[in-house]
Amino acid sequence: MAEKKPELQRGLEARHIELIALGGTIGVGLFMGAASTLKWAGPSVLLAYIIAGLFVFFIMRSMGEMLFLEPVTGSFAVYAHRYMSPFFGYLTAWSYWFMWMAVGISEITAIGVYVQFWFPEMAQWIPALIAVGLVALANLAAVRLYGEIEFWFAMIKVTTIIVMIIIGLGVIFFGFGNGGQAIGFGNLTEHGGFFAGGWKGFLTALCIVVASYQGVELIGITAGEAKNPQVTLRSAVGKVLWRILIFYVGAIFVIVTIFPWNEIGSNGSPFVLTFAKIGITAAAGIINFVVLTAALSGCNSGMYSCGRMLYALAKNRQLPAAVAKVSRHGVPVAGVALSILILLVGSCLNYIIPNPQRVFVYVYSASVLPGMVPWFVILISQLRFRRAHKEAIAAHPFRSIMFPWGELFDDGVSGLRFNRHVL
């Protein structure tokens, strides 16, 4: 009797999937990038986050509709292969792989900078190399263990954002840290008005903000390893959308309400300032630790995705069959190992280039356009998916909302973002 080959294991529960997606989405961009979007738009950046959240909501419901009927590893890349063409499946998988590799290299570059907060004399490449080792160990473990590791990593930044929002609401409504005098909502309309940056600034900020939601589609990558996928994925898609909206919009609301928008960034991180507002003297160290774990968590989620994308390509016979090799623990070890190797090579940039900010900006910028490909593909493949499953869609318990108007809205925002980025 032939020995059964190891396969991917359905070991991920809903809580694992939700935090993997949160871990990939809520990264350094929120903690470090809020000030830059405020510079463009002023308080109206809050509206930009709401519109971008609505954009992502429609995309995720479209993907959720397909995941419910076909919960496969690689999700949107597989759907592109099946319902568009093998070429689009190939393009989508490699674009997504490249995006996460670029994000991963930028994240480990950021980790080197954050560690220097405590150890300024340490060479930046040392913590970057250690980070690669930790990510490799996590991704080569059994998928359930990986899910637990990422769950607790992501929980650190989620907890920090929740605490920050609670503190901020206390400052706004009860005057905590402000002598008992409630700050109120004056900062939303003063200092140039709500649209202080004008429509041009608002649209520029909207394009940047949309990019900060990249990673939420990681839910789809977990489909082939989810326990009871129809129940688990349906729950995860619904919950993670609302949580990301609450965390992003809630955090930005607190920041733009407490501080004059034109002072944010010049006096340090708004997250640090919010904690310092109520007398937490170690605020800088706390936020630095949180951002470090956010970078590590984002890189960890990214490498998970990279390994599964290469596995899906090999299953579609677009890479050698050896890349689809799975360990006895159910890990696509060849795909993960190849991705980690590229990440290791990328970490060498921290040794070659002495300016870490330059490495971060160049590499992270390279991830933006490839990261848009899966979103376009989800919207297009859903149209053909519906034609192929007319009867199933009619009785579908988790259909996308406001079809096709939601998809048309997303097409408009995607086109705007593409034009602003290219031009």
mmCIF file of C-alpha atoms in Angstrom, residues 17-324:
data_model
loop_
_atom_site.group_PDB
_atom_site.id
_atom_site.type_symbol
_atom_site.label_atom_id
_atom_site.label_comp_id
_atom_site.label_asym_id
_atom_site.label_seq_id
_atom_site.Cartn_x
_atom_site.Cartn_y
_atom_site.Cartn_z
ATOM 1 C CA ILE A 17 -7.431 33.512 11.178
ATOM 2 C CA GLU A 18 -8.795 36.792 12.521
ATOM 3 C CA LEU A 19 -5.507 37.664 14.229
ATOM 4 C CA ILE A 20 -3.373 36.538 11.258
ATOM 5 C CA ALA A 21 -5.328 39.007 9.107
ATOM 6 C CA LEU A 22 -5.159 41.711 11.772
ATOM 7 C CA GLY A 23 -1.444 41.013 12.188
ATOM 8 C CA GLY A 24 -0.827 41.490 8.491
ATOM 9 C CA THR A 25 -3.011 44.598 8.212
ATOM 10 C CA ILE A 26 -2.340 46.603 11.379
ATOM 11 C CA GLY A 27 1.376 47.072 10.971
ATOM 12 C CA VAL A 28 3.960 49.792 11.094
ATOM 13 C CA GLY A 29 1.855 51.875 8.677
ATOM 14 C CA LEU A 30 -0.723 52.759 11.349
ATOM 15 C CA PHE A 31 1.757 53.461 14.139
ATOM 16 C CA MET A 32 4.298 55.359 12.047
ATOM 17 C CA GLY A 33 2.311 56.534 9.024
ATOM 18 C CA ALA A 34 -0.609 58.369 10.656
ATOM 19 C CA ALA A 35 1.342 61.632 10.861
ATOM 20 C CA SER A 36 2.157 61.665 7.126
ATOM 21 C CA THR A 37 -1.482 61.305 6.033
ATOM 22 C CA LEU A 38 -2.514 64.038 8.467
ATOM 23 C CA LYS A 39 0.061 66.311 6.859
ATOM 24 C CA TRP A 40 -1.785 65.980 3.545
ATOM 25 C CA ALA A 41 -5.424 66.038 4.609
ATOM 26 C CA GLY A 42 -5.723 67.416 8.122
ATOM 27 C CA PRO A 43 -8.705 66.103 10.143
ATOM 28 C CA SER A 44 -10.446 64.901 6.952
ATOM 29 C CA VAL A 45 -8.063 61.936 7.026
ATOM 30 C CA LEU A 46 -10.678 60.435 9.360
ATOM 31 C CA LEU A 47 -13.149 60.409 6.456
ATOM 32 C CA ALA A 48 -10.441 58.902 4.230
ATOM 33 C CA TYR A 49 -10.070 55.965 6.638
ATOM 34 C CA ILE A 50 -13.852 55.435 6.652
ATOM 35 C CA ILE A 51 -14.086 55.460 2.823
ATOM 36 C CA ALA A 52 -11.073 53.141 2.531
ATOM 37 C CA GLY A 53 -12.690 50.850 5.103
ATOM 38 C CA LEU A 54 -15.878 50.723 3.021
ATOM 39 C CA PHE A 55 -13.748 49.901 -0.035
ATOM 40 C CA VAL A 56 -12.146 46.978 1.796
ATOM 41 C CA PHE A 57 -15.521 45.869 3.171
ATOM 42 C CA PHE A 58 -16.913 45.256 -0.336
ATOM 43 C CA ILE A 59 -13.750 43.469 -1.467
ATOM 44 C CA MET A 60 -13.779 41.164 1.536
ATOM 45 C CA ARG A 61 -17.443 40.296 1.141
ATOM 46 C CA SER A 62 -16.756 39.478 -2.522
ATOM 47 C CA MET A 63 -13.904 37.204 -1.488
ATOM 48 C CA GLY A 64 -15.991 35.715 1.326
ATOM 49 C CA GLU A 65 -18.686 34.751 -1.179
ATOM 50 C CA MET A 66 -16.143 32.729 -3.168
ATOM 51 C CA LEU A 67 -14.376 31.300 -0.109
ATOM 52 C CA PHE A 68 -17.644 29.869 1.211
ATOM 53 C CA LEU A 69 -18.040 27.659 -1.875
ATOM 54 C CA GLU A 70 -14.354 27.051 -2.651
ATOM 55 C CA PRO A 71 -12.155 27.281 0.489
ATOM 56 C CA VAL A 72 -8.769 26.571 -1.114
ATOM 57 C CA THR A 73 -5.203 27.568 -0.264
ATOM 58 C CA GLY A 74 -4.174 30.486 -2.437
ATOM 59 C CA SER A 75 -7.800 31.654 -2.743
ATOM 60 C CA PHE A 76 -7.805 34.684 -5.056
ATOM 61 C CA ALA A 77 -4.798 33.427 -7.060
ATOM 62 C CA VAL A 78 -6.588 30.101 -7.571
ATOM 63 C CA TYR A 79 -9.823 31.897 -8.505
ATOM 64 C CA ALA A 80 -7.905 33.978 -11.060
ATOM 65 C CA HIS A 81 -6.474 30.745 -12.502
ATOM 66 C CA ARG A 82 -9.889 29.066 -12.692
ATOM 67 C CA TYR A 83 -12.179 31.929 -13.690
ATOM 68 C CA MET A 84 -9.932 34.318 -15.614
ATOM 69 C CA SER A 85 -6.950 32.434 -17.076
ATOM 70 C CA PRO A 86 -3.839 30.551 -15.901
ATOM 71 C CA PHE A 87 -1.818 33.652 -16.794
ATOM 72 C CA PHE A 88 -3.806 35.838 -14.394
ATOM 73 C CA GLY A 89 -3.475 33.194 -11.685
ATOM 74 C CA TYR A 90 0.280 33.179 -12.243
ATOM 75 C CA LEU A 91 0.474 36.990 -12.263
ATOM 76 C CA THR A 92 -1.640 37.324 -9.120
ATOM 77 C CA ALA A 93 0.336 34.766 -7.117
ATOM 78 C CA TRP A 94 3.720 36.255 -8.022
ATOM 79 C CA SER A 95 2.507 39.841 -7.485
ATOM 80 C CA TYR A 96 1.243 38.940 -4.024
ATOM 81 C CA TRP A 97 4.409 37.011 -3.228
ATOM 82 C CA PHE A 98 6.542 39.971 -4.326
ATOM 83 C CA MET A 99 4.436 42.400 -2.283
ATOM 84 C CA TRP A 100 4.915 40.435 0.918
ATOM 85 C CA MET A 101 8.603 39.919 0.261
ATOM 86 C CA ALA A 102 9.025 43.685 -0.141
ATOM 87 C CA VAL A 103 6.954 44.345 2.978
ATOM 88 C CA GLY A 104 8.902 41.680 4.885
ATOM 89 C CA ILE A 105 12.273 43.222 4.004
ATOM 90 C CA SER A 106 11.031 46.686 4.971
ATOM 91 C CA GLU A 107 9.632 45.327 8.265
ATOM 92 C CA ILE A 108 12.889 43.675 9.313
ATOM 93 C CA THR A 109 14.686 46.893 8.362
ATOM 94 C CA ALA A 110 12.323 48.743 10.694
ATOM 95 C CA ILE A 111 12.998 46.178 13.447
ATOM 96 C CA GLY A 112 16.705 47.045 13.304
ATOM 97 C CA VAL A 113 15.842 50.715 13.827
ATOM 98 C CA TYR A 114 13.477 50.009 16.746
ATOM 99 C CA VAL A 115 16.021 47.863 18.589
ATOM 100 C CA GLN A 116 18.535 50.713 18.343
ATOM 101 C CA PHE A 117 16.153 52.733 20.547
ATOM 102 C CA TRP A 118 17.454 50.655 23.477
ATOM 103 C CA PHE A 119 20.840 49.660 22.037
ATOM 104 C CA PRO A 120 22.033 52.610 19.922
ATOM 105 C CA GLU A 121 25.503 51.124 19.372
ATOM 106 C CA MET A 122 24.200 47.841 17.950
ATOM 107 C CA ALA A 123 24.636 47.334 14.211
ATOM 108 C CA GLN A 124 21.255 47.385 12.499
ATOM 109 C CA TRP A 125 21.773 44.134 10.607
ATOM 110 C CA ILE A 126 22.058 42.089 13.833
ATOM 111 C CA PRO A 127 18.424 42.454 15.050
ATOM 112 C CA ALA A 128 17.280 42.163 11.415
ATOM 113 C CA LEU A 129 19.042 38.801 11.133
ATOM 114 C CA ILE A 130 17.607 37.613 14.464
ATOM 115 C CA ALA A 131 14.125 38.629 13.265
ATOM 116 C CA VAL A 132 14.530 36.506 10.126
ATOM 117 C CA GLY A 133 15.467 33.531 12.316
ATOM 118 C CA LEU A 134 12.411 33.969 14.551
ATOM 119 C CA VAL A 135 10.077 34.296 11.566
ATOM 120 C CA ALA A 136 11.597 31.166 10.009
ATOM 121 C CA LEU A 137 11.054 29.123 13.189
ATOM 122 C CA ALA A 138 7.435 30.284 13.488
ATOM 123 C CA ASN A 139 6.610 29.513 9.856
ATOM 124 C CA LEU A 140 8.229 26.071 9.834
ATOM 125 C CA ALA A 141 6.207 24.983 12.886
ATOM 126 C CA ALA A 142 2.886 23.131 12.592
ATOM 127 C CA VAL A 143 0.179 25.474 11.347
ATOM 128 C CA ARG A 144 -1.750 25.381 14.629
ATOM 129 C CA LEU A 145 1.387 26.398 16.553
ATOM 130 C CA TYR A 146 2.038 29.126 13.987
ATOM 131 C CA GLY A 147 -1.531 30.333 14.498
ATOM 132 C CA GLU A 148 -1.001 30.539 18.273
ATOM 133 C CA ILE A 149 2.283 32.453 17.874
ATOM 134 C CA GLU A 150 0.742 34.987 15.491
ATOM 135 C CA PHE A 151 -2.374 35.246 17.672
ATOM 136 C CA TRP A 152 -0.368 36.486 20.657
ATOM 137 C CA PHE A 153 1.942 38.660 18.551
ATOM 138 C CA ALA A 154 -1.030 40.435 16.993
ATOM 139 C CA MET A 155 -2.809 40.649 20.346
ATOM 140 C CA ILE A 156 -0.055 42.971 21.658
ATOM 141 C CA LYS A 157 -0.770 45.705 19.121
ATOM 142 C CA VAL A 158 -4.531 45.157 19.225
ATOM 143 C CA THR A 159 -4.501 45.600 23.014
ATOM 144 C CA THR A 160 -2.341 48.717 22.693
ATOM 145 C CA ILE A 161 -4.759 50.305 20.228
ATOM 146 C CA ILE A 162 -7.766 49.478 22.440
ATOM 147 C CA VAL A 163 -6.054 51.016 25.497
ATOM 148 C CA MET A 164 -5.043 54.049 23.444
ATOM 149 C CA ILE A 165 -8.638 54.565 22.244
ATOM 150 C CA ILE A 166 -9.991 54.267 25.809
ATOM 151 C CA ILE A 167 -7.391 56.746 27.106
ATOM 152 C CA GLY A 168 -8.148 59.098 24.226
ATOM 153 C CA LEU A 169 -11.888 59.045 24.866
ATOM 154 C CA GLY A 170 -11.154 59.823 28.517
ATOM 155 C CA VAL A 171 -9.113 62.862 27.470
ATOM 156 C CA ILE A 172 -11.765 64.023 24.974
ATOM 157 C CA PHE A 173 -14.850 63.639 27.194
ATOM 158 C CA PHE A 174 -13.530 63.807 30.772
ATOM 159 C CA GLY A 175 -10.293 65.785 30.537
ATOM 160 C CA PHE A 176 -7.935 63.038 31.735
ATOM 161 C CA GLY A 177 -4.408 64.468 31.694
ATOM 162 C CA ASN A 178 -5.803 67.914 30.882
ATOM 163 C CA GLY A 179 -6.604 69.166 34.358
ATOM 164 C CA GLY A 180 -10.105 67.725 34.241
ATOM 165 C CA GLN A 181 -11.092 69.945 31.313
ATOM 166 C CA ALA A 182 -12.614 67.981 28.442
ATOM 167 C CA ILE A 183 -10.874 68.710 25.144
ATOM 168 C CA GLY A 184 -14.019 68.242 23.076
ATOM 169 C CA PHE A 185 -14.095 68.298 19.278
ATOM 170 C CA GLY A 186 -12.624 71.717 18.531
ATOM 171 C CA ASN A 187 -9.470 70.345 16.903
ATOM 172 C CA LEU A 188 -11.579 68.719 14.171
ATOM 173 C CA THR A 189 -12.699 72.072 12.749
ATOM 174 C CA GLU A 190 -10.116 74.594 13.957
ATOM 175 C CA HIS A 191 -6.665 75.201 12.418
ATOM 176 C CA GLY A 192 -7.921 75.485 8.839
ATOM 177 C CA GLY A 193 -11.153 73.504 9.043
ATOM 178 C CA PHE A 194 -12.006 69.812 8.630
ATOM 179 C CA PHE A 195 -10.731 69.757 5.016
ATOM 180 C CA ALA A 196 -7.602 71.724 5.875
ATOM 181 C CA GLY A 197 -5.627 70.125 3.039
ATOM 182 C CA GLY A 198 -8.331 70.773 0.454
ATOM 183 C CA TRP A 199 -9.683 68.137 -1.917
ATOM 184 C CA LYS A 200 -6.266 67.517 -3.432
ATOM 185 C CA GLY A 201 -4.795 66.748 -0.016
ATOM 186 C CA PHE A 202 -7.793 64.593 0.881
ATOM 187 C CA LEU A 203 -7.559 62.498 -2.296
ATOM 188 C CA THR A 204 -3.797 62.078 -1.853
ATOM 189 C CA ALA A 205 -4.312 60.918 1.730
ATOM 190 C CA LEU A 206 -7.107 58.556 0.606
ATOM 191 C CA CYS A 207 -4.720 56.816 -1.793
ATOM 192 C CA ILE A 208 -2.145 56.391 0.993
ATOM 193 C CA VAL A 209 -4.771 55.222 3.480
ATOM 194 C CA VAL A 210 -6.139 52.535 1.138
ATOM 195 C CA ALA A 211 -2.635 51.014 1.078
ATOM 196 C CA SER A 212 -2.646 50.772 4.876
ATOM 197 C CA TYR A 213 -5.482 48.213 4.668
ATOM 198 C CA GLN A 214 -3.413 45.828 2.537
ATOM 199 C CA GLY A 215 -3.110 42.489 4.281
ATOM 200 C CA VAL A 216 -6.754 42.004 5.243
ATOM 201 C CA GLU A 217 -7.081 39.586 2.301
ATOM 202 C CA LEU A 218 -4.782 37.194 4.211
ATOM 203 C CA ILE A 219 -8.005 35.559 5.408
ATOM 204 C CA GLY A 220 -8.266 34.020 1.956
ATOM 205 C CA ILE A 221 -4.774 32.529 2.119
ATOM 206 C CA THR A 222 -5.745 30.575 5.249
ATOM 207 C CA ALA A 223 -8.775 28.961 3.567
ATOM 208 C CA GLY A 224 -7.077 25.634 2.864
ATOM 209 C CA GLU A 225 -5.993 25.272 6.505
ATOM 210 C CA ALA A 226 -9.134 26.474 8.278
ATOM 211 C CA LYS A 227 -11.137 24.145 10.494
ATOM 212 C CA ASN A 228 -14.726 23.788 9.282
ATOM 213 C CA PRO A 229 -14.003 26.487 6.659
ATOM 214 C CA GLN A 230 -17.585 27.479 5.812
ATOM 215 C CA VAL A 231 -18.244 28.432 9.438
ATOM 216 C CA THR A 232 -14.754 29.639 10.346
ATOM 217 C CA LEU A 233 -14.137 31.839 7.299
ATOM 218 C CA ARG A 234 -17.614 33.353 7.370
ATOM 219 C CA SER A 235 -17.082 34.347 10.994
ATOM 220 C CA ALA A 236 -13.551 35.624 10.362
ATOM 221 C CA VAL A 237 -14.486 37.778 7.350
ATOM 222 C CA GLY A 238 -17.296 39.465 9.254
ATOM 223 C CA LYS A 239 -15.432 40.051 12.507
ATOM 224 C CA VAL A 240 -12.071 41.136 11.148
ATOM 225 C CA LEU A 241 -13.650 43.793 8.925
ATOM 226 C CA TRP A 242 -15.415 45.491 11.809
ATOM 227 C CA ARG A 243 -12.397 45.182 14.089
ATOM 228 C CA ILE A 244 -10.038 46.754 11.584
ATOM 229 C CA LEU A 245 -12.498 49.587 10.987
ATOM 230 C CA ILE A 246 -12.861 50.184 14.734
ATOM 231 C CA PHE A 247 -9.119 50.053 15.379
ATOM 232 C CA TYR A 248 -8.122 52.263 12.449
ATOM 233 C CA VAL A 249 -10.970 54.777 12.577
ATOM 234 C CA GLY A 250 -11.038 54.786 16.385
ATOM 235 C CA ALA A 251 -7.300 55.413 16.711
ATOM 236 C CA ILE A 252 -7.276 58.158 14.062
ATOM 237 C CA PHE A 253 -10.374 59.793 15.593
ATOM 238 C CA VAL A 254 -8.662 59.984 18.979
ATOM 239 C CA ILE A 255 -5.458 61.416 17.479
ATOM 240 C CA VAL A 256 -7.073 64.170 15.379
ATOM 241 C CA THR A 257 -9.461 65.115 18.195
ATOM 242 C CA ILE A 258 -6.876 65.399 20.984
ATOM 243 C CA PHE A 259 -4.090 67.152 19.068
ATOM 244 C CA PRO A 260 -4.110 70.007 16.535
ATOM 245 C CA TRP A 261 -3.435 68.254 13.236
ATOM 246 C CA ASN A 262 -0.715 70.722 12.210
ATOM 247 C CA GLU A 263 1.337 69.866 15.303
ATOM 248 C CA ILE A 264 1.195 66.084 14.909
ATOM 249 C CA GLY A 265 4.513 64.665 13.750
ATOM 250 C CA SER A 266 6.615 67.624 14.823
ATOM 251 C CA ASN A 267 6.474 66.601 18.495
ATOM 252 C CA GLY A 268 6.910 62.842 18.068
ATOM 253 C CA SER A 269 4.590 59.892 17.507
ATOM 254 C CA PRO A 270 0.911 60.681 18.233
ATOM 255 C CA PHE A 271 0.639 57.285 19.953
ATOM 256 C CA VAL A 272 3.473 58.204 22.312
ATOM 257 C CA LEU A 273 1.933 61.634 22.957
ATOM 258 C CA THR A 274 -1.457 60.095 23.795
ATOM 259 C CA PHE A 275 0.019 57.810 26.457
ATOM 260 C CA ALA A 276 2.250 60.604 27.756
ATOM 261 C CA LYS A 277 -0.831 62.849 28.041
ATOM 262 C CA ILE A 278 -2.017 60.967 31.143
ATOM 263 C CA GLY A 279 1.442 60.784 32.705
ATOM 264 C CA ILE A 280 2.841 57.476 31.416
ATOM 265 C CA THR A 281 6.510 58.485 31.391
ATOM 266 C CA ALA A 282 7.662 55.284 29.699
ATOM 267 C CA ALA A 283 5.327 55.926 26.745
ATOM 268 C CA ALA A 284 8.135 56.089 24.171
ATOM 269 C CA GLY A 285 9.578 52.747 25.276
ATOM 270 C CA ILE A 286 6.144 51.094 25.362
ATOM 271 C CA ILE A 287 5.188 52.239 21.867
ATOM 272 C CA ASN A 288 8.623 51.324 20.513
ATOM 273 C CA PHE A 289 8.130 47.775 21.836
ATOM 274 C CA VAL A 290 4.624 47.597 20.351
ATOM 275 C CA VAL A 291 5.786 48.853 16.946
ATOM 276 C CA LEU A 292 8.666 46.353 17.025
ATOM 277 C CA THR A 293 6.235 43.485 17.637
ATOM 278 C CA ALA A 294 3.916 44.946 14.971
ATOM 279 C CA ALA A 295 6.747 44.787 12.442
ATOM 280 C CA LEU A 296 7.634 41.234 13.480
ATOM 281 C CA SER A 297 3.975 40.190 13.335
ATOM 282 C CA GLY A 298 3.507 41.735 9.888
ATOM 283 C CA CYS A 299 6.605 39.994 8.551
ATOM 284 C CA ASN A 300 5.446 36.722 10.111
ATOM 285 C CA SER A 301 2.033 36.937 8.423
ATOM 286 C CA GLY A 302 3.693 37.863 5.148
ATOM 287 C CA MET A 303 5.989 34.839 5.112
ATOM 288 C CA TYR A 304 2.998 32.593 5.851
ATOM 289 C CA SER A 305 1.313 34.033 2.769
ATOM 290 C CA CYS A 306 4.443 33.706 0.603
ATOM 291 C CA GLY A 307 4.844 30.009 1.392
ATOM 292 C CA ARG A 308 1.209 29.267 0.547
ATOM 293 C CA MET A 309 1.319 31.257 -2.699
ATOM 294 C CA LEU A 310 4.309 29.262 -3.968
ATOM 295 C CA TYR A 311 2.524 26.070 -2.882
ATOM 296 C CA ALA A 312 -0.565 27.094 -4.896
ATOM 297 C CA LEU A 313 1.594 27.839 -7.960
ATOM 298 C CA ALA A 314 3.198 24.403 -7.722
ATOM 299 C CA LYS A 315 -0.218 22.752 -7.364
ATOM 300 C CA ASN A 316 -1.288 24.513 -10.571
ATOM 301 C CA ARG A 317 1.870 23.161 -12.268
ATOM 302 C CA GLN A 318 3.310 26.646 -12.670
ATOM 303 C CA LEU A 319 6.310 25.803 -10.468
ATOM 304 C CA PRO A 320 8.208 22.520 -10.034
ATOM 305 C CA ALA A 321 6.272 19.883 -8.074
ATOM 306 C CA ALA A 322 9.002 19.917 -5.405
ATOM 307 C CA VAL A 323 7.794 23.370 -4.289
ATOM 308 C CA ALA A 324 4.472 21.779 -3.269
#
